[in-house]
Amino acid sequence: MKTLLFISDKDEKFNHSFIENVINGFLKRYFKIYCVYFTDSFTIKENQIFILKKDRSRALELINQHFLDLKNVDFIIIRNFLDVLKNAVKLKKKYDFKLYFQLSFPHFYRSYHEAKIRGKNLLFKFVKYRINLILYKNLINQCDGFFPISNLMKKEFFDDIKTSVLALPLGINTKDITKPLQKSGVKKFIYIGAIDINRQMDDFFNEFCKARSEFRLEIYTKDYEYAKTILPKDSRIVLHHAVSKDEIFNIMREFDVGCFYVPINRLYDLCSPTKVMDYYSCGLVGFSSAVGECRELFDDKTMFFIGNNIAGMVEKICVTSRDELCNMAKNGLEILINKRNYESIADEIREFLK
């Protein structure tokens, strides 16, 4: 069995959908997996290697010296960290491993995008973005493969790279599928996730509340204090602090519709919204921005798309029967099982690494 070293950008306690289901899950059928986390400790526990955050740029040398001979590693996948990738490119020839880079979001573009919103430091941020993009492309072209979050990311930013590409969107594990609860009364909407200036959530919530129908919208976010400053004063909205993944999966079963909102622009259109996957796994139908991933997977029979008339769509959902909402959710889930099943995604990675 060949050895795969995965360099994570997440804390080991963070239950990340892709990492837990694919790297620490289905890929273990085919590879001996070591997963690296950057923390406040320096140790190894079974297949988990912990490196001090301050040592990130030389993590591979430390791993080789103390935990795992890199000459015995066949594949290294690095998620998002450019400094680790730089180091890996230098060591690739010496240790003869195959190197892959996974990019989940265009972080190099974010600051320029924010500058355009604020109208400040545009030239400086643009030059910085272009320089970083060139650096990313140069390093990716020295890899054996590139894993963007979507084909749209490749098209938007990396269309001219020469290395092999396999898009790795987020997906579902069929064991996480739960049976929804019976509902009655007003239609219940839930929003789970970040609320920040880039997402322009104030526009979404204000338009949402223009609907005259009775509904209940509950919001779970780590950005609780900021959310309080932008939410309209409406008794139909309830704000909560973020809770654990296990808790939120139980909570979601009580709702009819799961909301996902981002403005459609170059920063967000290429995302793969994990919350949408979670909604359908819990029997909810999505009310979502028409980002590329959702347009590719769903249609009007399996999702409510957010357009120019948000309040009008809320009204439409509120008069849609629960049987119809359940059918839309069920059909949407079938699409995800067929096209975004983590077990199948792991099989695709195995074939790609060959």
Tab-separated table of C-alpha atoms in Angstrom:
chain	number	residue	atom	x	y	z
A	1	MET	CA	0.000	0.000	0.000
A	2	LYS	CA	1.426	3.369	-1.032
A	3	THR	CA	1.818	6.285	1.379
A	4	LEU	CA	-0.011	9.607	1.034
A	5	LEU	CA	0.878	12.653	3.133
A	6	PHE	CA	-1.885	15.268	3.336
A	7	ILE	CA	-1.048	18.772	4.586
A	8	SER	CA	-4.237	20.249	6.059
A	9	ASP	CA	-5.089	23.919	6.445
A	10	LYS	CA	-7.619	23.139	9.175
A	11	ASP	CA	-7.295	22.552	12.902
A	12	GLU	CA	-7.479	18.856	13.808
A	13	LYS	CA	-10.646	19.566	15.819
A	14	PHE	CA	-12.357	21.207	12.848
A	15	ASN	CA	-14.735	18.684	11.299
A	16	HIS	CA	-14.112	19.562	7.664
A	17	SER	CA	-16.348	17.688	5.261
A	18	PHE	CA	-13.750	16.808	2.603
A	19	ILE	CA	-10.873	16.064	4.966
A	20	GLU	CA	-12.859	13.826	7.297
A	21	ASN	CA	-14.759	11.914	4.620
A	22	VAL	CA	-12.159	11.595	1.868
A	23	ILE	CA	-8.683	11.959	3.390
A	24	ASN	CA	-9.417	10.409	6.790
A	25	GLY	CA	-12.149	8.244	5.316
A	26	PHE	CA	-12.531	6.563	1.944
A	27	LEU	CA	-8.951	7.073	0.715
A	28	LYS	CA	-7.683	4.868	3.546
A	29	ARG	CA	-8.948	1.935	1.496
A	30	TYR	CA	-6.188	2.604	-1.022
A	31	PHE	CA	-3.364	4.425	0.784
A	32	LYS	CA	-1.555	4.598	4.079
A	33	ILE	CA	-2.572	8.121	5.082
A	34	TYR	CA	-0.732	10.627	7.246
A	35	CYS	CA	-2.530	13.912	7.923
A	36	VAL	CA	-0.560	16.984	9.035
A	37	TYR	CA	-2.086	19.710	11.218
A	38	PHE	CA	-0.534	23.004	12.344
A	39	THR	CA	-1.170	23.458	16.047
A	40	ASP	CA	0.544	24.398	19.309
A	41	SER	CA	2.176	20.982	19.712
A	42	PHE	CA	4.914	18.976	17.997
A	43	THR	CA	4.148	15.262	17.999
A	44	ILE	CA	2.703	12.307	16.119
A	45	LYS	CA	-0.363	10.302	17.153
A	46	GLU	CA	-1.023	7.301	14.951
A	47	ASN	CA	-1.587	8.790	11.468
A	48	GLN	CA	-1.809	12.408	12.651
A	49	ILE	CA	1.279	14.632	12.650
A	50	PHE	CA	1.193	17.907	14.599
A	51	ILE	CA	3.568	20.718	13.643
A	52	LEU	CA	3.955	24.068	15.391
A	53	LYS	CA	2.275	26.874	13.465
A	54	LYS	CA	5.467	28.935	13.461
A	55	ASP	CA	7.274	26.122	11.626
A	56	ARG	CA	4.802	25.813	8.771
A	57	SER	CA	7.195	26.898	6.006
A	58	ARG	CA	9.677	24.130	6.947
A	59	ALA	CA	7.147	21.522	7.971
A	60	LEU	CA	8.329	18.907	5.494
A	61	GLU	CA	11.938	19.028	6.726
A	62	LEU	CA	10.723	18.598	10.303
A	63	ILE	CA	8.460	15.715	9.319
A	64	ASN	CA	11.384	14.038	7.561
A	65	GLN	CA	13.719	14.542	10.533
A	66	HIS	CA	11.367	13.443	13.306
A	67	PHE	CA	8.348	11.493	12.101
A	68	LEU	CA	8.335	10.124	8.576
A	69	ASP	CA	11.082	9.530	6.008
A	70	LEU	CA	9.943	11.442	2.937
A	71	LYS	CA	11.710	8.897	0.734
A	72	ASN	CA	8.985	6.488	1.808
A	73	VAL	CA	6.196	8.900	0.847
A	74	ASP	CA	4.681	8.372	-2.596
A	75	PHE	CA	2.229	11.301	-2.753
A	76	ILE	CA	1.955	14.655	-1.006
A	77	ILE	CA	-1.213	16.757	-1.240
A	78	ILE	CA	-0.993	20.301	0.116
A	79	ARG	CA	-4.222	22.174	0.815
A	80	ASN	CA	-4.143	25.968	0.301
A	81	PHE	CA	-0.826	26.821	2.020
A	82	LEU	CA	1.491	28.472	-0.504
A	83	ASP	CA	4.519	28.555	1.827
A	84	VAL	CA	4.298	24.788	2.324
A	85	LEU	CA	3.962	24.326	-1.441
A	86	LYS	CA	7.098	26.412	-2.078
A	87	ASN	CA	9.035	24.214	0.312
A	88	ALA	CA	7.637	21.020	-1.224
A	89	VAL	CA	8.607	22.062	-4.758
A	90	LYS	CA	12.220	22.471	-3.559
A	91	LEU	CA	12.237	19.013	-1.956
A	92	LYS	CA	10.321	17.147	-4.664
A	93	LYS	CA	13.302	16.021	-6.713
A	94	LYS	CA	15.404	15.084	-3.675
A	95	TYR	CA	12.797	12.747	-2.164
A	96	ASP	CA	11.080	11.680	-5.385
A	97	PHE	CA	7.462	12.090	-4.271
A	98	LYS	CA	4.529	13.085	-6.470
A	99	LEU	CA	3.218	16.533	-5.491
A	100	TYR	CA	-0.351	17.859	-5.713
A	101	PHE	CA	-1.897	21.172	-4.688
A	102	GLN	CA	-5.509	21.562	-3.560
A	103	LEU	CA	-7.032	25.061	-3.673
A	104	SER	CA	-10.431	25.496	-2.019
A	105	PHE	CA	-10.845	29.258	-2.496
A	106	PRO	CA	-9.083	32.078	-4.413
A	107	HIS	CA	-7.580	33.662	-1.294
A	108	PHE	CA	-5.039	35.504	-3.448
A	109	TYR	CA	-7.923	37.441	-5.039
A	110	ARG	CA	-9.896	38.263	-1.871
A	111	SER	CA	-8.030	41.446	-0.799
A	112	TYR	CA	-8.352	42.970	-4.277
A	113	HIS	CA	-12.052	42.086	-4.285
A	114	GLU	CA	-12.477	43.787	-0.892
A	115	ALA	CA	-10.586	46.844	-2.156
A	116	LYS	CA	-13.033	47.115	-5.070
A	117	ILE	CA	-15.955	47.057	-2.623
A	118	ARG	CA	-14.399	49.746	-0.403
A	119	GLY	CA	-12.836	51.764	-3.229
A	120	LYS	CA	-9.474	51.944	-1.432
A	121	ASN	CA	-5.915	50.858	-2.342
A	122	LEU	CA	-7.126	49.501	-5.665
A	123	LEU	CA	-3.843	49.783	-7.581
A	124	PHE	CA	-1.738	48.298	-4.782
A	125	LYS	CA	-4.159	45.409	-4.220
A	126	PHE	CA	-4.431	44.723	-7.952
A	127	VAL	CA	-0.646	44.531	-8.386
A	128	LYS	CA	-0.377	42.280	-5.325
A	129	TYR	CA	-3.124	40.006	-6.679
A	130	ARG	CA	-1.450	39.701	-10.101
A	131	ILE	CA	1.954	38.942	-8.577
A	132	ASN	CA	0.450	36.287	-6.295
A	133	LEU	CA	-1.446	34.710	-9.187
A	134	ILE	CA	1.779	34.423	-11.197
A	135	LEU	CA	3.463	32.817	-8.181
A	136	TYR	CA	0.616	30.331	-7.745
A	137	LYS	CA	0.731	29.368	-11.420
A	138	ASN	CA	4.492	28.931	-11.376
A	139	LEU	CA	4.367	26.595	-8.377
A	140	ILE	CA	1.324	24.669	-9.606
A	141	ASN	CA	3.059	24.025	-12.923
A	142	GLN	CA	5.836	22.293	-10.978
A	143	CYS	CA	3.323	19.934	-9.371
A	144	ASP	CA	2.130	16.601	-10.731
A	145	GLY	CA	-1.474	17.676	-10.418
A	146	PHE	CA	-3.803	20.469	-9.330
A	147	PHE	CA	-7.079	20.100	-7.403
A	148	PRO	CA	-9.210	23.272	-7.707
A	149	ILE	CA	-12.550	23.415	-5.890
A	150	SER	CA	-14.370	23.574	-9.229
A	151	ASN	CA	-13.765	23.602	-12.956
A	152	LEU	CA	-14.937	27.209	-12.897
A	153	MET	CA	-12.000	28.140	-10.649
A	154	LYS	CA	-9.649	26.605	-13.192
A	155	LYS	CA	-11.347	28.500	-16.008
A	156	GLU	CA	-11.376	31.844	-14.162
A	157	PHE	CA	-7.829	31.887	-12.793
A	158	PHE	CA	-5.753	28.955	-14.067
A	159	ASP	CA	-6.871	28.281	-17.613
A	160	ASP	CA	-3.290	28.450	-18.934
A	161	ILE	CA	-1.577	26.100	-16.466
A	162	LYS	CA	0.071	23.007	-17.928
A	163	THR	CA	-0.235	20.500	-15.094
A	164	SER	CA	-3.032	17.905	-14.931
A	165	VAL	CA	-6.252	19.052	-13.249
A	166	LEU	CA	-8.992	17.286	-11.278
A	167	ALA	CA	-11.692	19.477	-9.740
A	168	LEU	CA	-12.509	18.405	-6.167
A	169	PRO	CA	-15.818	19.947	-5.082
A	170	LEU	CA	-17.341	19.322	-1.693
A	171	GLY	CA	-19.877	16.530	-1.433
A	172	ILE	CA	-21.822	14.230	0.856
A	173	ASN	CA	-21.298	10.994	2.721
A	174	THR	CA	-24.391	8.831	2.467
A	175	LYS	CA	-24.018	7.827	6.126
A	176	ASP	CA	-24.769	11.463	7.065
A	177	ILE	CA	-28.187	11.381	5.385
A	178	THR	CA	-30.865	11.781	8.049
A	179	LYS	CA	-34.620	11.472	7.910
A	180	PRO	CA	-36.353	14.858	8.283
A	181	LEU	CA	-38.936	15.416	10.976
A	182	GLN	CA	-42.633	15.965	10.336
A	183	LYS	CA	-43.397	19.705	10.225
A	184	SER	CA	-46.450	21.852	10.671
A	185	GLY	CA	-47.290	25.529	10.904
A	186	VAL	CA	-45.419	28.289	9.070
A	187	LYS	CA	-42.593	27.432	6.709
A	188	LYS	CA	-39.247	27.373	8.479
A	189	PHE	CA	-36.041	28.632	6.835
A	190	ILE	CA	-32.523	28.221	8.203
A	191	TYR	CA	-29.272	30.002	7.326
A	192	ILE	CA	-25.980	28.523	8.544
A	193	GLY	CA	-22.591	30.108	7.955
A	194	ALA	CA	-20.486	33.224	7.823
A	195	ILE	CA	-21.915	36.736	7.710
A	196	ASP	CA	-19.365	39.305	6.549
A	197	ILE	CA	-19.014	42.375	4.345
A	198	ASN	CA	-17.983	40.395	1.269
A	199	ARG	CA	-21.204	38.370	1.295
A	200	GLN	CA	-23.432	41.461	1.484
A	201	MET	CA	-25.831	39.575	3.739
A	202	ASP	CA	-27.617	42.765	4.817
A	203	ASP	CA	-29.075	43.027	1.309
A	204	PHE	CA	-30.298	39.441	1.446
A	205	PHE	CA	-31.929	39.673	4.880
A	206	ASN	CA	-33.549	43.047	4.169
A	207	GLU	CA	-35.049	41.778	0.922
A	208	PHE	CA	-36.089	38.515	2.598
A	209	CYS	CA	-38.118	40.406	5.197
A	210	LYS	CA	-40.039	42.337	2.564
A	211	ALA	CA	-42.082	39.171	2.082
A	212	ARG	CA	-45.512	39.558	3.677
A	213	SER	CA	-46.098	35.885	4.385
A	214	GLU	CA	-45.669	34.408	7.811
A	215	PHE	CA	-42.400	32.450	8.073
A	216	ARG	CA	-39.614	31.748	10.523
A	217	LEU	CA	-35.964	32.339	9.600
A	218	GLU	CA	-33.343	31.099	12.044
A	219	ILE	CA	-29.690	32.025	11.623
A	220	TYR	CA	-26.691	30.161	13.067
A	221	THR	CA	-23.386	32.000	12.666
A	222	LYS	CA	-19.997	32.499	14.298
A	223	ASP	CA	-20.345	36.164	13.298
A	224	TYR	CA	-23.084	36.720	15.879
A	225	GLU	CA	-22.133	40.258	16.950
A	226	TYR	CA	-21.749	41.549	13.394
A	227	ALA	CA	-25.010	39.879	12.400
A	228	LYS	CA	-26.845	41.776	15.140
A	229	THR	CA	-25.778	45.064	13.536
A	230	ILE	CA	-27.158	44.284	10.078
A	231	LEU	CA	-30.290	42.224	10.690
A	232	PRO	CA	-33.613	44.000	10.229
A	233	LYS	CA	-35.823	44.224	13.297
A	234	ASP	CA	-38.332	41.528	12.425
A	235	SER	CA	-39.973	39.096	14.841
A	236	ARG	CA	-39.852	36.402	12.159
A	237	ILE	CA	-36.034	36.239	12.439
A	238	VAL	CA	-34.144	34.471	15.255
A	239	LEU	CA	-30.352	34.735	15.600
A	240	HIS	CA	-28.215	32.022	17.240
A	241	HIS	CA	-24.548	31.487	17.941
A	242	ALA	CA	-22.857	28.774	15.858
A	243	VAL	CA	-23.086	25.212	17.211
A	244	SER	CA	-21.209	21.975	16.492
A	245	LYS	CA	-21.773	19.982	13.313
A	246	ASP	CA	-23.554	17.179	15.181
A	247	GLU	CA	-25.894	19.683	16.819
A	248	ILE	CA	-26.658	21.553	13.611
A	249	PHE	CA	-27.478	18.323	11.750
A	250	ASN	CA	-30.117	17.536	14.375
A	251	ILE	CA	-31.435	21.101	14.297
A	252	MET	CA	-31.707	21.192	10.493
A	253	ARG	CA	-34.197	18.328	10.478
A	254	GLU	CA	-36.797	20.676	11.971
A	255	PHE	CA	-36.689	23.038	8.953
A	256	ASP	CA	-38.183	23.119	5.469
A	257	VAL	CA	-35.685	25.233	3.523
A	258	GLY	CA	-31.939	25.861	3.811
A	259	CYS	CA	-30.590	29.235	2.674
A	260	PHE	CA	-27.245	29.892	1.018
A	261	TYR	CA	-26.459	33.406	-0.148
A	262	VAL	CA	-23.443	35.017	-1.761
A	263	PRO	CA	-23.347	37.732	-4.406
A	264	ILE	CA	-22.643	36.333	-7.856
A	265	ASN	CA	-19.173	37.610	-8.687
A	266	ARG	CA	-15.713	36.331	-9.490
A	267	LEU	CA	-14.891	35.619	-5.846
A	268	TYR	CA	-17.907	33.484	-4.981
A	269	ASP	CA	-19.315	32.102	-8.230
A	270	LEU	CA	-16.719	29.329	-8.283
A	271	CYS	CA	-17.341	28.107	-4.731
A	272	SER	CA	-18.643	24.667	-3.741
A	273	PRO	CA	-21.145	25.366	-0.935
A	274	THR	CA	-20.900	22.629	1.666
A	275	LYS	CA	-23.949	23.950	3.524
A	276	VAL	CA	-26.110	23.236	0.473
A	277	MET	CA	-24.929	19.613	0.595
A	278	ASP	CA	-25.741	19.476	4.312
A	279	TYR	CA	-29.239	20.889	3.790
A	280	TYR	CA	-30.190	18.187	1.303
A	281	SER	CA	-28.627	15.482	3.508
A	282	CYS	CA	-31.091	16.527	6.218
A	283	GLY	CA	-34.145	16.613	3.953
A	284	LEU	CA	-34.266	20.351	3.265
A	285	VAL	CA	-34.615	21.971	-0.143
A	286	GLY	CA	-32.138	24.716	-0.987
A	287	PHE	CA	-32.913	28.423	-1.429
A	288	SER	CA	-29.597	29.409	-2.947
A	289	SER	CA	-27.649	31.906	-4.954
A	290	ALA	CA	-27.117	30.593	-8.468
A	291	VAL	CA	-23.379	29.955	-8.094
A	292	GLY	CA	-21.751	27.780	-10.725
A	293	GLU	CA	-21.875	24.594	-8.659
A	294	CYS	CA	-25.616	24.953	-7.978
A	295	ARG	CA	-26.380	25.799	-11.610
A	296	GLU	CA	-24.489	22.683	-12.690
A	297	LEU	CA	-26.241	20.335	-10.256
A	298	PHE	CA	-29.777	21.632	-9.757
A	299	ASP	CA	-32.706	23.095	-11.651
A	300	ASP	CA	-36.013	24.744	-10.740
A	301	LYS	CA	-37.458	21.341	-9.830
A	302	THR	CA	-34.811	20.664	-7.184
A	303	MET	CA	-33.833	24.119	-5.874
A	304	PHE	CA	-35.232	27.608	-5.366
A	305	PHE	CA	-32.722	30.002	-6.904
A	306	ILE	CA	-32.182	33.456	-5.448
A	307	GLY	CA	-32.704	36.101	-8.116
A	308	ASN	CA	-33.623	39.768	-8.227
A	309	ASN	CA	-36.933	39.277	-6.393
A	310	ILE	CA	-35.968	37.612	-3.110
A	311	ALA	CA	-39.214	38.520	-1.331
A	312	GLY	CA	-41.242	37.154	-4.220
A	313	MET	CA	-39.415	33.824	-4.045
A	314	VAL	CA	-39.961	33.665	-0.278
A	315	GLU	CA	-43.676	34.195	-0.923
A	316	LYS	CA	-43.625	31.388	-3.492
A	317	ILE	CA	-41.924	29.003	-1.065
A	318	CYS	CA	-44.384	29.863	1.691
A	319	VAL	CA	-47.371	28.828	-0.468
A	320	THR	CA	-45.686	25.676	-1.794
A	321	SER	CA	-47.008	22.528	-0.126
A	322	ARG	CA	-44.731	20.614	2.205
A	323	ASP	CA	-45.163	17.526	0.031
A	324	GLU	CA	-43.752	19.451	-2.922
A	325	LEU	CA	-40.878	20.830	-0.831
A	326	CYS	CA	-40.053	17.305	0.337
A	327	ASN	CA	-40.098	15.990	-3.235
A	328	MET	CA	-37.749	18.762	-4.366
A	329	ALA	CA	-35.390	17.966	-1.482
A	330	LYS	CA	-35.521	14.232	-2.201
A	331	ASN	CA	-34.777	14.709	-5.916
A	332	GLY	CA	-31.970	17.122	-5.132
A	333	LEU	CA	-30.439	14.624	-2.737
A	334	GLU	CA	-30.497	11.951	-5.439
A	335	ILE	CA	-28.460	14.265	-7.655
A	336	LEU	CA	-25.859	14.722	-4.918
A	337	ILE	CA	-25.667	10.982	-4.253
A	338	ASN	CA	-25.012	10.376	-7.945
A	339	LYS	CA	-22.669	13.312	-8.620
A	340	ARG	CA	-21.148	14.453	-5.306
A	341	ASN	CA	-20.741	11.254	-3.329
A	342	TYR	CA	-17.479	11.346	-1.340
A	343	GLU	CA	-16.931	7.643	-1.936
A	344	SER	CA	-16.927	8.263	-5.704
A	345	ILE	CA	-14.746	11.354	-5.291
A	346	ALA	CA	-12.169	9.245	-3.419
A	347	ASP	CA	-12.205	6.732	-6.276
A	348	GLU	CA	-11.574	9.580	-8.744
A	349	ILE	CA	-8.574	10.758	-6.710
A	350	ARG	CA	-7.170	7.235	-6.636
A	351	GLU	CA	-7.393	6.985	-10.431
A	352	PHE	CA	-5.886	10.456	-10.853
A	353	LEU	CA	-2.899	9.627	-8.641
A	354	LYS	CA	-2.136	6.570	-10.739
